[in-house]
Tab-separated table of C-alpha atoms in Angstrom:
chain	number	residue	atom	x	y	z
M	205	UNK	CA	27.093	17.483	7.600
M	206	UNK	CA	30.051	15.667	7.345
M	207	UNK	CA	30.797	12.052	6.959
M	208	UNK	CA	31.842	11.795	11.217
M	209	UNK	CA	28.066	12.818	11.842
M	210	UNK	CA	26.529	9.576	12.429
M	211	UNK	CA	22.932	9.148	10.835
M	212	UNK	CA	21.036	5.822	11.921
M	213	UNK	CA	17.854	4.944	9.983
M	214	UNK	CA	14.883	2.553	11.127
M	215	UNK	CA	13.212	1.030	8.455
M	216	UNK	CA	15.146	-0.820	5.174
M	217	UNK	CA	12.338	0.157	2.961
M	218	UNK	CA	11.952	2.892	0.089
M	219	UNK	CA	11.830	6.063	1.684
M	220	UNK	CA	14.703	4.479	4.415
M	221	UNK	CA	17.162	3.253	1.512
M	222	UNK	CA	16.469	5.835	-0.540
M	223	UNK	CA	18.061	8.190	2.076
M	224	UNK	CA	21.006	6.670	2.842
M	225	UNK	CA	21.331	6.410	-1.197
M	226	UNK	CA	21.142	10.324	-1.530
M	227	UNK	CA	23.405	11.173	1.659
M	228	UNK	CA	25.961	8.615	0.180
M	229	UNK	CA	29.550	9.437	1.784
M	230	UNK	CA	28.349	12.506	3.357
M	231	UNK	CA	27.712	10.788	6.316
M	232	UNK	CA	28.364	7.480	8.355
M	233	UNK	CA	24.723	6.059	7.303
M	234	UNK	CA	23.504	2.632	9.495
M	235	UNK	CA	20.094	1.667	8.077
M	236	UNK	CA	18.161	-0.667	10.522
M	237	UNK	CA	16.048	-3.212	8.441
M	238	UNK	CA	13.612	-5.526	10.501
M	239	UNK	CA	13.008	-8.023	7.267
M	240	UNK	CA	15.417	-10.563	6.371
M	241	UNK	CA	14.754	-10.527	2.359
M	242	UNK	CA	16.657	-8.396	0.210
M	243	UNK	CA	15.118	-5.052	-0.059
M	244	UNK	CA	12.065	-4.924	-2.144
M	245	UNK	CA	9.923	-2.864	-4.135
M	246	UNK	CA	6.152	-3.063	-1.916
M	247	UNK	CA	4.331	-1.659	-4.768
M	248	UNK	CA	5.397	-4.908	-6.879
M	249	UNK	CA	3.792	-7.560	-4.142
M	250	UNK	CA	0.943	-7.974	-6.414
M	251	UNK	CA	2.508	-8.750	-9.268
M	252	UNK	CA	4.901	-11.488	-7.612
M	253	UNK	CA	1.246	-12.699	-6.338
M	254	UNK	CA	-0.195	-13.127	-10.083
M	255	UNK	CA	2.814	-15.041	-10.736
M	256	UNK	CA	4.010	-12.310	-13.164
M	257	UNK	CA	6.716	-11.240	-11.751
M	258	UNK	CA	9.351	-14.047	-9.737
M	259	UNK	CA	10.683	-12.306	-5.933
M	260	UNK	CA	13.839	-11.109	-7.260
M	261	UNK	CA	12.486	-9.316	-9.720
M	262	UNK	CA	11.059	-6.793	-7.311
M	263	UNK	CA	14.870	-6.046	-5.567
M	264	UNK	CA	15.520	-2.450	-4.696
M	265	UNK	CA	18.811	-1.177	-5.767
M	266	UNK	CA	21.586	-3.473	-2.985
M	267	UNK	CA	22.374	-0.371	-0.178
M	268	UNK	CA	25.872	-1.880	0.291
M	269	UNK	CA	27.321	-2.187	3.779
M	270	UNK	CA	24.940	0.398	5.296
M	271	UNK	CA	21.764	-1.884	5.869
M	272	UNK	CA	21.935	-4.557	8.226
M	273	UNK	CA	19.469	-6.718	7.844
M	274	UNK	CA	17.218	-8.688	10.272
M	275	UNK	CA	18.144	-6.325	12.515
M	276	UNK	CA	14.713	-4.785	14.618
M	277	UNK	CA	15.136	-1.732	17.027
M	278	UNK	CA	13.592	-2.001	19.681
M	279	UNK	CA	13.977	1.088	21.992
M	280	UNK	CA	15.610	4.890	21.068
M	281	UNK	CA	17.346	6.121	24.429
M	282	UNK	CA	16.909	10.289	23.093
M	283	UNK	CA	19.195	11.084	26.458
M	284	UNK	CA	21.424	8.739	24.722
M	285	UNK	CA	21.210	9.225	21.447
M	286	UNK	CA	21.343	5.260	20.962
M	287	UNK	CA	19.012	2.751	19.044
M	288	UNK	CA	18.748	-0.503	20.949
M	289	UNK	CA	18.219	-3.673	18.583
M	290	UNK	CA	16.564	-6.712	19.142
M	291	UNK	CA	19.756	-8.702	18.905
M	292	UNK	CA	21.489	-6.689	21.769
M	293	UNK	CA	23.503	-4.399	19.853
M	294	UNK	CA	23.427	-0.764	20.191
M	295	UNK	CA	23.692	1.840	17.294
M	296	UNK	CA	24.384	4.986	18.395
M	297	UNK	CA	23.005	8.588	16.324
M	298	UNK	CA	24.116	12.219	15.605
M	299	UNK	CA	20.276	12.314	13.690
M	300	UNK	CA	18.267	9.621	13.706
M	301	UNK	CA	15.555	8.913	10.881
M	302	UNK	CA	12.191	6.809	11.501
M	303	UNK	CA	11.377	5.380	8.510
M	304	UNK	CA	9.360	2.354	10.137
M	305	UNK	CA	6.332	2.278	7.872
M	306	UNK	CA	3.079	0.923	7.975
M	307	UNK	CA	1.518	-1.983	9.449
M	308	UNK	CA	-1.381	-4.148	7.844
M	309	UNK	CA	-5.062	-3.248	9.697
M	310	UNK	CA	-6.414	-6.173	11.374
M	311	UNK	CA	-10.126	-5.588	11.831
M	312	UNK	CA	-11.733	-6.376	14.625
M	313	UNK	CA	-13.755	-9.909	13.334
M	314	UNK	CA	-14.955	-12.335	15.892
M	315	UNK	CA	-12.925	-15.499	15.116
M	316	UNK	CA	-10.118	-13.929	13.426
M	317	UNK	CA	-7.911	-14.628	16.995
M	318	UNK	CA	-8.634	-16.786	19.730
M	319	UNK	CA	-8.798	-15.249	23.581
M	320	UNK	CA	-5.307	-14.264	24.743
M	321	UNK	CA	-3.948	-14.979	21.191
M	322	UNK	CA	-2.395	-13.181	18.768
M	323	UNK	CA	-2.539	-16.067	15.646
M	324	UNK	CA	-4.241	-15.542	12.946
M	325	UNK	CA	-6.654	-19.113	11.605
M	326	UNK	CA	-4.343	-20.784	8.809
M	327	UNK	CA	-5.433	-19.643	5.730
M	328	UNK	CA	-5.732	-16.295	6.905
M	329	UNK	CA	-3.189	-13.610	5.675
M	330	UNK	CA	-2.497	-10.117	5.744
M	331	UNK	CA	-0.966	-8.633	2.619
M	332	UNK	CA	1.686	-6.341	2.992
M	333	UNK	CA	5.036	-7.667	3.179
M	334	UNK	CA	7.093	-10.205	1.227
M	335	UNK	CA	6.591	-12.887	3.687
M	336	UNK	CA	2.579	-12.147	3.457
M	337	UNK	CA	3.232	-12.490	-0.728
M	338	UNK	CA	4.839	-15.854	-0.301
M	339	UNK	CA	2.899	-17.750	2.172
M	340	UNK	CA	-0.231	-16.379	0.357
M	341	UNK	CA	1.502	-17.824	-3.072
M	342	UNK	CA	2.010	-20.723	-1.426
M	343	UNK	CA	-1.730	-21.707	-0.448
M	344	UNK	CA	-3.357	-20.799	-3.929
M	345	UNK	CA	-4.280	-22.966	-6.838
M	346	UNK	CA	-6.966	-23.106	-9.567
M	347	UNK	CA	-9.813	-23.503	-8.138
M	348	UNK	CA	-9.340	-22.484	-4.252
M	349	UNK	CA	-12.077	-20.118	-2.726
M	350	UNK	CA	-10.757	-17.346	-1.618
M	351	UNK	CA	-12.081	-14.348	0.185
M	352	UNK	CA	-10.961	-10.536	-0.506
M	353	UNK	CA	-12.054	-8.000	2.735
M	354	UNK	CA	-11.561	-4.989	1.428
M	355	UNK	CA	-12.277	-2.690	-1.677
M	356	UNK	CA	-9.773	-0.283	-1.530
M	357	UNK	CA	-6.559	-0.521	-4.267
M	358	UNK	CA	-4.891	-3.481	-1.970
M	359	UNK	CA	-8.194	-5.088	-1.740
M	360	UNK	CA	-8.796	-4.609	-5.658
M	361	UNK	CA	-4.922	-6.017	-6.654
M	362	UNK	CA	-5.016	-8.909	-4.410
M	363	UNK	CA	-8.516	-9.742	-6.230
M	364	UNK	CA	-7.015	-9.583	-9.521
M	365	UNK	CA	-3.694	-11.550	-8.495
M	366	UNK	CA	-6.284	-14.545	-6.715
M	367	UNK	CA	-7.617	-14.328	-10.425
M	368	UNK	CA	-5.268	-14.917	-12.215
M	369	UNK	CA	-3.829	-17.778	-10.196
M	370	UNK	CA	-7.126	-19.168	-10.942
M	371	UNK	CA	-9.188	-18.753	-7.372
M	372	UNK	CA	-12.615	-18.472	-7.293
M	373	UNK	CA	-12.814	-14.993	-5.624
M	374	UNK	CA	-14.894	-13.218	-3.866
M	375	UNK	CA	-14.554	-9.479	-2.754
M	376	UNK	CA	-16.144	-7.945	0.043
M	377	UNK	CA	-16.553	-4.162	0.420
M	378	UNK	CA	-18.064	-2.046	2.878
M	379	UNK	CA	-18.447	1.055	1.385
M	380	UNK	CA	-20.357	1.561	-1.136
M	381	UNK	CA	-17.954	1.137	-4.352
M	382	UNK	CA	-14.443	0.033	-4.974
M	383	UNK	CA	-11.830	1.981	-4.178
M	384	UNK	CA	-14.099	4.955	-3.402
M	385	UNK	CA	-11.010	7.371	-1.966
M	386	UNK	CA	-9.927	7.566	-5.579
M	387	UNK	CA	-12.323	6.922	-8.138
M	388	UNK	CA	-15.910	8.364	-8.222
M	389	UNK	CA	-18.833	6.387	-9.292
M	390	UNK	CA	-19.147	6.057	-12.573
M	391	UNK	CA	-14.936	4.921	-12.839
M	392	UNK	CA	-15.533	2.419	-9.942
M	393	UNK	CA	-18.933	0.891	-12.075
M	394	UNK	CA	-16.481	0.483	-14.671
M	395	UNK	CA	-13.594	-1.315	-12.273
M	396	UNK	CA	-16.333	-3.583	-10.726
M	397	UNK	CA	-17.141	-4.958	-14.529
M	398	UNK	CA	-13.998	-5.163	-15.211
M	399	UNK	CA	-13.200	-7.254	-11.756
M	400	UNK	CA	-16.836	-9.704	-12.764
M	401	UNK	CA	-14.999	-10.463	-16.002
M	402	UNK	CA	-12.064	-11.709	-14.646
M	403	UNK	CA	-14.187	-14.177	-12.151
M	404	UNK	CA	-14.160	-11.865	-9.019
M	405	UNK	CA	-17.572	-11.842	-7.336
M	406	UNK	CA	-17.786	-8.607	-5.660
M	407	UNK	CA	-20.001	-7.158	-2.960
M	408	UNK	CA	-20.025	-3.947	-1.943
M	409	UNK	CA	-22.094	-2.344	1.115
M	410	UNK	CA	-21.450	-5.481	2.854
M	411	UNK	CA	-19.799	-5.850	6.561
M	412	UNK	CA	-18.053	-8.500	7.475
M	413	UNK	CA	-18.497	-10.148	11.112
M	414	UNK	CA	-16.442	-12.730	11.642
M	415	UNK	CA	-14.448	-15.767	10.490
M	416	UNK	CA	-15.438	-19.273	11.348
M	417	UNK	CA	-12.722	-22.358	11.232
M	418	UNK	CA	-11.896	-25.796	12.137
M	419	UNK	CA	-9.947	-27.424	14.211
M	420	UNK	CA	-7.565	-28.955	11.462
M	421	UNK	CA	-7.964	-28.901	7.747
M	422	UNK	CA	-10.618	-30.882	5.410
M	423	UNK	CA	-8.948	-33.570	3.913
M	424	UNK	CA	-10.957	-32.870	0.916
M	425	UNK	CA	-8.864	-29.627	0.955
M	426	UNK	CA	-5.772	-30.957	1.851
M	427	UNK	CA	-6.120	-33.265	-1.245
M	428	UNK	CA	-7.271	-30.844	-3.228
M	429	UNK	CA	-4.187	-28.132	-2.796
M	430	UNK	CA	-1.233	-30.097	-2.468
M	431	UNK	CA	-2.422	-32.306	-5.268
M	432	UNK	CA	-2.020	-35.771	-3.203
M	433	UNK	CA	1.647	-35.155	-1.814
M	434	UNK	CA	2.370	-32.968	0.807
M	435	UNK	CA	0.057	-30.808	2.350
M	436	UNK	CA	-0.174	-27.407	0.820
M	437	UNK	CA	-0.899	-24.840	3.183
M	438	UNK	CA	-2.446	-27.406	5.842
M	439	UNK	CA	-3.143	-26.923	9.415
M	440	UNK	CA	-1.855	-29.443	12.039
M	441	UNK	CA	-4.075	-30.945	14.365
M	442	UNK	CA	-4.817	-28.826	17.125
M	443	UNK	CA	-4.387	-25.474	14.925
M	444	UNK	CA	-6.992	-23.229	13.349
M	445	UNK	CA	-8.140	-23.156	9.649
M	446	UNK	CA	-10.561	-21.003	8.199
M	447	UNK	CA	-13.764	-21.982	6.379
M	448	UNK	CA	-15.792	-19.355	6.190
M	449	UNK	CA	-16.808	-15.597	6.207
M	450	UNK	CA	-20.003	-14.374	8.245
M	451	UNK	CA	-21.455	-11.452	6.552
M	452	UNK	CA	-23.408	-8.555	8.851
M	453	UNK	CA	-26.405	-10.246	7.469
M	454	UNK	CA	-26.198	-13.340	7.996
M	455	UNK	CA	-25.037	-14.710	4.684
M	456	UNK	CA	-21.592	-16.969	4.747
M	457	UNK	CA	-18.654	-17.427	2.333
M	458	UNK	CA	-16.832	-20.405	2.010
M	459	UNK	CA	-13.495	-20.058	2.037
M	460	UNK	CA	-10.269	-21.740	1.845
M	461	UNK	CA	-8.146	-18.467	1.755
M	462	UNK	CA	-9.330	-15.384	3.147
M	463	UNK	CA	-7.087	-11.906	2.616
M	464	UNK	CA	-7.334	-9.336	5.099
M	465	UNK	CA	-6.692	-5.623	2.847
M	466	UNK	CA	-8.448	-3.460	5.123
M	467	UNK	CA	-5.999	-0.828	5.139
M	468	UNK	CA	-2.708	0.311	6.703
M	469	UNK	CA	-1.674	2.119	9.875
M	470	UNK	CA	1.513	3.956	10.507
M	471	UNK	CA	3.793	2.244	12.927
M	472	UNK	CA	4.600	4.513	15.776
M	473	UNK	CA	5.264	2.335	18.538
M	474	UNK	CA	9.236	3.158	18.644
M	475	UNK	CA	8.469	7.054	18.879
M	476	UNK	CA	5.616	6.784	21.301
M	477	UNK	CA	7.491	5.236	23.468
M	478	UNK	CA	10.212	7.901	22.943
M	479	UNK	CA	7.654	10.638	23.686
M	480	UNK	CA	7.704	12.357	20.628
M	481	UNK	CA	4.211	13.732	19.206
M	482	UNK	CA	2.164	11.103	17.572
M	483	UNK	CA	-1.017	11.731	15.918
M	484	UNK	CA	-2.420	9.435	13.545
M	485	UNK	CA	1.406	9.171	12.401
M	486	UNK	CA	4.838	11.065	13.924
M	487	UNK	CA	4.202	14.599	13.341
M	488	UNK	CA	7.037	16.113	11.644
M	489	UNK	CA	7.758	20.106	10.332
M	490	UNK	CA	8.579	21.232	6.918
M	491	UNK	CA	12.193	19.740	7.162
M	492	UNK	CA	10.770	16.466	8.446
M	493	UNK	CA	11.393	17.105	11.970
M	494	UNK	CA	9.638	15.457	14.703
M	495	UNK	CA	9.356	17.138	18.406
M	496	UNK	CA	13.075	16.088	19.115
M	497	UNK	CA	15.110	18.179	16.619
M	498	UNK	CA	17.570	15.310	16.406
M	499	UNK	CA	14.811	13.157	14.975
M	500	UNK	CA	13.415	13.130	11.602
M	501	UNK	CA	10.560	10.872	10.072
M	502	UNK	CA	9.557	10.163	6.789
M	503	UNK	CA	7.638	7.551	4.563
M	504	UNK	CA	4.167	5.790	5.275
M	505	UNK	CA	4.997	6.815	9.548
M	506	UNK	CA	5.189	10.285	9.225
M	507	UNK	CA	2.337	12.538	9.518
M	508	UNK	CA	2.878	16.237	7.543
M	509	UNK	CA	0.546	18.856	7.953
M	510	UNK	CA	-2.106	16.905	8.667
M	511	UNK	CA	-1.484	14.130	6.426
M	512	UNK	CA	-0.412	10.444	6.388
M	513	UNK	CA	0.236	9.721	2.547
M	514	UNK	CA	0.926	5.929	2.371
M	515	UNK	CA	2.200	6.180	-0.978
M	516	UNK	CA	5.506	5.034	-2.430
M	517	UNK	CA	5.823	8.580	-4.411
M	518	UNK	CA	5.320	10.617	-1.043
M	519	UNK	CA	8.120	8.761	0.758
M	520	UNK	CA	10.386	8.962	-2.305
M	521	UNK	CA	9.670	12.651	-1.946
M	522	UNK	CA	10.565	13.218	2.050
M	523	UNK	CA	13.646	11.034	1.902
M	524	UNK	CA	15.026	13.323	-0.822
M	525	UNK	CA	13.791	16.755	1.293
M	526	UNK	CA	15.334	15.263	4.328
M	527	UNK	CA	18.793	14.536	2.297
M	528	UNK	CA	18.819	17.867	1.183
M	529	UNK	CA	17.844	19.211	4.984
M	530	UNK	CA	21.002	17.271	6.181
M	531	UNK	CA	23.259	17.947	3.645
M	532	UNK	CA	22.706	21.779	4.310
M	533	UNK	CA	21.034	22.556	0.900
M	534	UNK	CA	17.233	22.450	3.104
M	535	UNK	CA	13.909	23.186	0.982
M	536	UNK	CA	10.927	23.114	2.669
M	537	UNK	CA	9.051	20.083	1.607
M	538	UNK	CA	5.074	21.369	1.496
M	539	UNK	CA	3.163	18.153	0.760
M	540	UNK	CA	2.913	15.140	-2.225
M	541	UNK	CA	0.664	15.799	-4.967
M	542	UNK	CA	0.002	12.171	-5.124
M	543	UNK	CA	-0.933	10.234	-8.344
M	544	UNK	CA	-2.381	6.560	-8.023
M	545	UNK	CA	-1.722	4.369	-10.796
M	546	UNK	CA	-2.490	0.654	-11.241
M	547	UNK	CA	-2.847	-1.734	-13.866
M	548	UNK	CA	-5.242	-4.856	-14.324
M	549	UNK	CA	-4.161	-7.475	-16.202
M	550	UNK	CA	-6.386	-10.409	-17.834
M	551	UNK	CA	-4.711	-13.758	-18.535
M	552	UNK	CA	-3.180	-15.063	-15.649
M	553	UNK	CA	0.598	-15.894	-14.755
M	554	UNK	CA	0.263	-18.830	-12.525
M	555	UNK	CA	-2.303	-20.814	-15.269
M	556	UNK	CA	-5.796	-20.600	-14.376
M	557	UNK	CA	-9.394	-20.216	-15.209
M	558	UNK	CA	-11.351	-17.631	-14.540
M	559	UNK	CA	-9.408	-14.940	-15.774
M	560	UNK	CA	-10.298	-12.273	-18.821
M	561	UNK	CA	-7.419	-11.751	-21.787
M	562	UNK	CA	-7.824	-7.821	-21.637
M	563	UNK	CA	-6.110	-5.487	-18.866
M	564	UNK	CA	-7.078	-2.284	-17.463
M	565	UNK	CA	-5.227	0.710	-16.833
M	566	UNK	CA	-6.094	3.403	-14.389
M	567	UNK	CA	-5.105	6.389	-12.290
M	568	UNK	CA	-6.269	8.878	-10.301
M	569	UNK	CA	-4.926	12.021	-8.903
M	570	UNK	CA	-5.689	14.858	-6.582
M	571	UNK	CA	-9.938	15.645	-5.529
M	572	UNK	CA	-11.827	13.659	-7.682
M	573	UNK	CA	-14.941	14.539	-6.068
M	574	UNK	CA	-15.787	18.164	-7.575
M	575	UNK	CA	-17.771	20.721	-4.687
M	576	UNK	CA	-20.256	22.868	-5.434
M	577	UNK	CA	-19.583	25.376	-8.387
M	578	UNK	CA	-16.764	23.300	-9.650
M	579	UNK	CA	-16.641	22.322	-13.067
M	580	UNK	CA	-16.409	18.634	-14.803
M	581	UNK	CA	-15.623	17.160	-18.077
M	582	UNK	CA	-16.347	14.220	-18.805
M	583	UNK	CA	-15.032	11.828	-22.609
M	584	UNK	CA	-16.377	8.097	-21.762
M	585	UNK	CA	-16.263	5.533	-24.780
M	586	UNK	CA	-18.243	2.304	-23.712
M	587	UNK	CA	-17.289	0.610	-26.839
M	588	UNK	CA	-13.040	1.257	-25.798
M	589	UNK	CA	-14.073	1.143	-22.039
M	590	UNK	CA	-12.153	4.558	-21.444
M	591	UNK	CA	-13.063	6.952	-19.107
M	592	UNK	CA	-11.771	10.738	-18.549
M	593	UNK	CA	-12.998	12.682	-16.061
M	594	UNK	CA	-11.170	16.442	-14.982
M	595	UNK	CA	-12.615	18.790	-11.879
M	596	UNK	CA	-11.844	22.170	-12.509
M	597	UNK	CA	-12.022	25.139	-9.465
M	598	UNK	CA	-11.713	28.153	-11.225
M	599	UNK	CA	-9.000	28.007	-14.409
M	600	UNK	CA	-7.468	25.621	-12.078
M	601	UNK	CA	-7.475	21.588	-12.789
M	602	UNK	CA	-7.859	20.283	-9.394
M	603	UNK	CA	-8.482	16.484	-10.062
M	604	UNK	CA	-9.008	13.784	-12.425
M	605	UNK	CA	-9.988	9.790	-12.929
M	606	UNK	CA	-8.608	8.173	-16.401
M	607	UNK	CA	-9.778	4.357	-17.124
M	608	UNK	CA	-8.863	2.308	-20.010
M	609	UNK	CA	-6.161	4.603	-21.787
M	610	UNK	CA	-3.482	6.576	-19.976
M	611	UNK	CA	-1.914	8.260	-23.014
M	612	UNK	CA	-3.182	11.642	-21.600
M	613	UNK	CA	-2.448	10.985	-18.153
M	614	UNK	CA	1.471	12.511	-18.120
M	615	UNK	CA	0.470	15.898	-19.583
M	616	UNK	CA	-2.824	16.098	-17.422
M	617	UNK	CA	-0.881	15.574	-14.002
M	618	UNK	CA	1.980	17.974	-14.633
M	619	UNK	CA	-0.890	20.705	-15.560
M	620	UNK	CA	-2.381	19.624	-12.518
M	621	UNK	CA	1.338	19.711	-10.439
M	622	UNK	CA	2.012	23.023	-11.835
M	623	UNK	CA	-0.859	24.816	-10.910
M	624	UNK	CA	-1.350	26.621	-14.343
M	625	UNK	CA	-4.849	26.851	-16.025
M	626	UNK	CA	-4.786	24.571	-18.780
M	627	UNK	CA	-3.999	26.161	-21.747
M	628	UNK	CA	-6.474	23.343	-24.282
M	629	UNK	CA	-8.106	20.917	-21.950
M	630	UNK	CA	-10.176	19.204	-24.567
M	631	UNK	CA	-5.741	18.439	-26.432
M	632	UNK	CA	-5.375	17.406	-22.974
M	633	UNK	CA	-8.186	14.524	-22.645
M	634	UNK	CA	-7.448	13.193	-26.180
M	635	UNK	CA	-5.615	10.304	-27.139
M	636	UNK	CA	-2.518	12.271	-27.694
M	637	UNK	CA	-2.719	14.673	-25.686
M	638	UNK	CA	0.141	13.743	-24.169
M	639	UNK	CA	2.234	13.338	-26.966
C-alpha cells in the first residue's frame, strides 16, 4: 500500500483510531467519527461516572488531521467506492474499514417509549457513550434512587459508580447471578457481598416489565436534586419522567434514575444496507475481510468465526491484524483470548453515603465453567476475601476467576495464552506467583 491508496474508516473509536495510528503515512487515512467529543477511552465511562476520573482524563491519543469529527456516514455506494456523510460530503475509498461499534440494548419494557416514539422517559439513560456518562452525572446526587437493569459487568460498574455518588441503588438481574458470562457461582456470591456493602440492593432472578412515569417531575424531586436553584435533571411540562420499575411479579421500585445496561449489539445498519453478510455482526475472514474484498471490519461490529467479542482488547487486536493486512506484512488473525478485568472501588469520588472504604479487584479469562472430566483448583481465603479458581482440560489451563488479589493474574493468563501445561500451578495461584 502506498500513501495514494485512499483508506476511509467509520467509526472514531479504539479499534478505528487505532488503525489509522498504525498505517500512519502509509496511506491517505480519513477516519469518520459520528461523536463530537474528543476521542475517548469507553472502558473509562465508569470511572468519569464515580467522579474519579474528570472527562478529559479519559482522551485517546489526538489522531491529528485524519478524524473529522461529528461527521456520521450515512450510506457506502460499493459501485462507487464512496462514503456519503450526513453533512453532504462525500469521502471517497481505495479500502474502506467499518469500525462502527456497538449500540446500547434497549429492552423491550412497556413504558420505556410512548406509541410512535422513539424518547426515552427523563431520567432514563442508556450507558454507553460519553454523552450517556454526562447526562447520567448530571441527574445524580446523594441520596437519589436509582435503578440498575442489568447484572452483567456494565450493569455491575454503573452500580458501583451510582454508589459512590451516593444513590440509593438498586440492581436488577435476570439471570440468576451477576455477571454470570464470566464468573461462576461462588466468585459472583462474593461480588454480590461486595456490591450489599457498598449500599447496592441487588436482585437477581428478577424480570423487569415495564417503567411507569409522570407527566412532569415531583417538585419534591425537583427540590431535592437541584438543591432549590435550577432544576437538575427536570422534565418540562408535557414530557415524561420516570418513577418507577414494575417487576415480573408485581413488586415496584421507586425510582428517580433508572440505567438501562442490558447489553450491547453490533451496529450493522451501514453494511446491511450495503449488502454485505451480516450475522449477529459483519462477518469478516482471517484478514478482516467482509463479503466485498474492498471492505474490512473490525472492533465491537465485526463478527470472526463465529464470534462478536465486544471487548476493547479484541478490537485493539483486529485493528493491528488489519494494519499489517494492508501494509502487505498480513498474519492471519485467529481469534482474542479475551481477559476481563475490573476494579471496585469503596469510598466514593463525588461525596456520598452509602459507600464501603475497601475495593475489589477481579478478572476473568477464557471457560470458567469446567465440563465434565475437567479439572479445578480452587485457594479461597474468606478472611482476605480472595478467590482463585483454574479449569484445567488435560495439562492444559483452559480458564480461570481471581477475586480480591490479582498478583497472580499476569503469569496465569500468559500460561493460559500460550497454550503450555503449567509447569507449577500451585507457584502460579500464590501471592507471587507472578512475580
Amino acid at each position: 500500500m502506498t500513501s495514494e491508496k485512499r483508506v476511509v474508516v467509520i467509526g472514531g473509536g479504539l479499534a478505528g483510531l487505532r488503525l489509522a495510528d498504525r498505517l500512519g503515512p502509509a496511506a491517505a487515512v480519513t477516519v469518520l467519527g459520528e461523536e463530537s467529543h474528543v476521542p475517548y477511552n469507553r472502558v473509562l465511562l465508569a470511572e468519569v461516572l464515580a467522579g474519579r476520573y474528570a472527562p478529559e482524563v479519559t482522551a485517546l491519543p489526538a489522531p491529528g488531521p485524519a478524524l473529522r469529527r461529528g461527521v456520521r456516514a450515512v450510506r457506502v455506494d460499493r459501485a462507487e467506492r464512496a462514503v456519503h456523510c450526513d453533512d453532504g460530503t462525500v469521502a471517497p475509498y481505495d479500502t474502506l474499514v467499518l469500525a462502527t461499534g456497538s449500540n446500547a440494548v434497549l429492552p423491550p419494557l412497556r413504558g420505556l417509549f410512548e406509541p410512535e416514539g422513539r424518547d426515552l422517559p427523563d431520567g432514563v439513560h442508556a450507558f454507553r457513550t460519553m454523552d450517556d456518562c454526562l447526562a447520567l452525572s448530571a441527574a445524580v446526587r446523594p441520596g437519589v434512587r436509582a435503578v440498575v437493569i442489568g447484572g452483567g459487568l456494565l450493569g455491575v460498574s454503573a452500580a458501583r459508580a451510582l454508589a459512590a455518588r451516593g444513590a440509593v441503588v438498586v440492581l436488577a438481574q435476570q439471570g440468576e447471578r451477576l455477571m454470570e458470562r464470566q464468573l461462576d457461582a461462588d466468585a459472583s456470591a462474593l461480588l454480590a457481598t461486595h456490591l450489599t456493602e457498598l449500599g447496592v440492593e441487588i436482585h437477581t432472578e428478577c424480570r423487569v416489565r415495564g417503567l411507569t412515569t409522570t407527566a412532569s417531575a415531583p417538585p419534591a424531586f425537583e427540590a431535592r436534586v437541584s438543591g432549590g436553584g435550577a432544576p437538575g435533571n427536570g422534565a418540562a411540562p408535557g414530557q415524561r419522567r420516570v418513577t418507577g420499575v414494575e417487576l415480573a411479579d408485581g413488586y415496584r421500585l421507586e425510582a428517580d434514575v433508572v440505567v438501562l445496561a442490558c447489553g450491547v449489539r453490533p451496529r450493522t445498519g451501514l453494511a446491511r444496507a450495503a449488502g454485505l453478510e451480516v450475522r449477529t455482526g459483519i462477518v469478516v475472514d482471517d484478514h478482516l475481510r467482509t463479503s466485498d474484498p474492498r471492505i474490512h471490519a473490525i472492533g465491537d461490529c465485526a463478527e470472526h468465526a463465529g464470534q462478536v467479542y465486544g471487548l476493547a482488547g479484541a478490537a485493539l487486536e483486529q485493528a493491528d491484524a488489519l494494519a499489517a493486512v494492508l501494509t502487505g506484512a498480513p498474519a492471519p488473525y485467529t481469534g482474542t483470548r479475551a481477559l476481563t478485568r475490573l476494579t471496585l472501588g469503596g469510598g466514593g469520588g463525588g461525596g456520598g453515603g452509602g459507600a464501603g472504604n475497601g475495593s475489589l479487584d477481579l478478572a476473568a479469562f477464557g471457560e470458567t465453567t469446567p465440563r465434565p472430566g475437567d479439572d479445578v483448583v480452587r485457594l479461597a481465603d474468606a478472611t482476605r476475601r480472595t478467590y482463585r479458581k483454574v479449569v484445567l482440560r488435560g495439562d492444559l489451563l483452559v480458564g480461570g476467576v481471581l477475586l480480591g488479589e490479582l498478583s497472580t493474574v499476569g503469569a496465569l493468563a500468559r500460561t493460559w495464552e500460550g497454550g503450555e501445561p503449567p509447569h507449577d500451578l500451585f507457584h502460579l495461584l500464590t501471592d507471587d506467583g507472578g512475580h
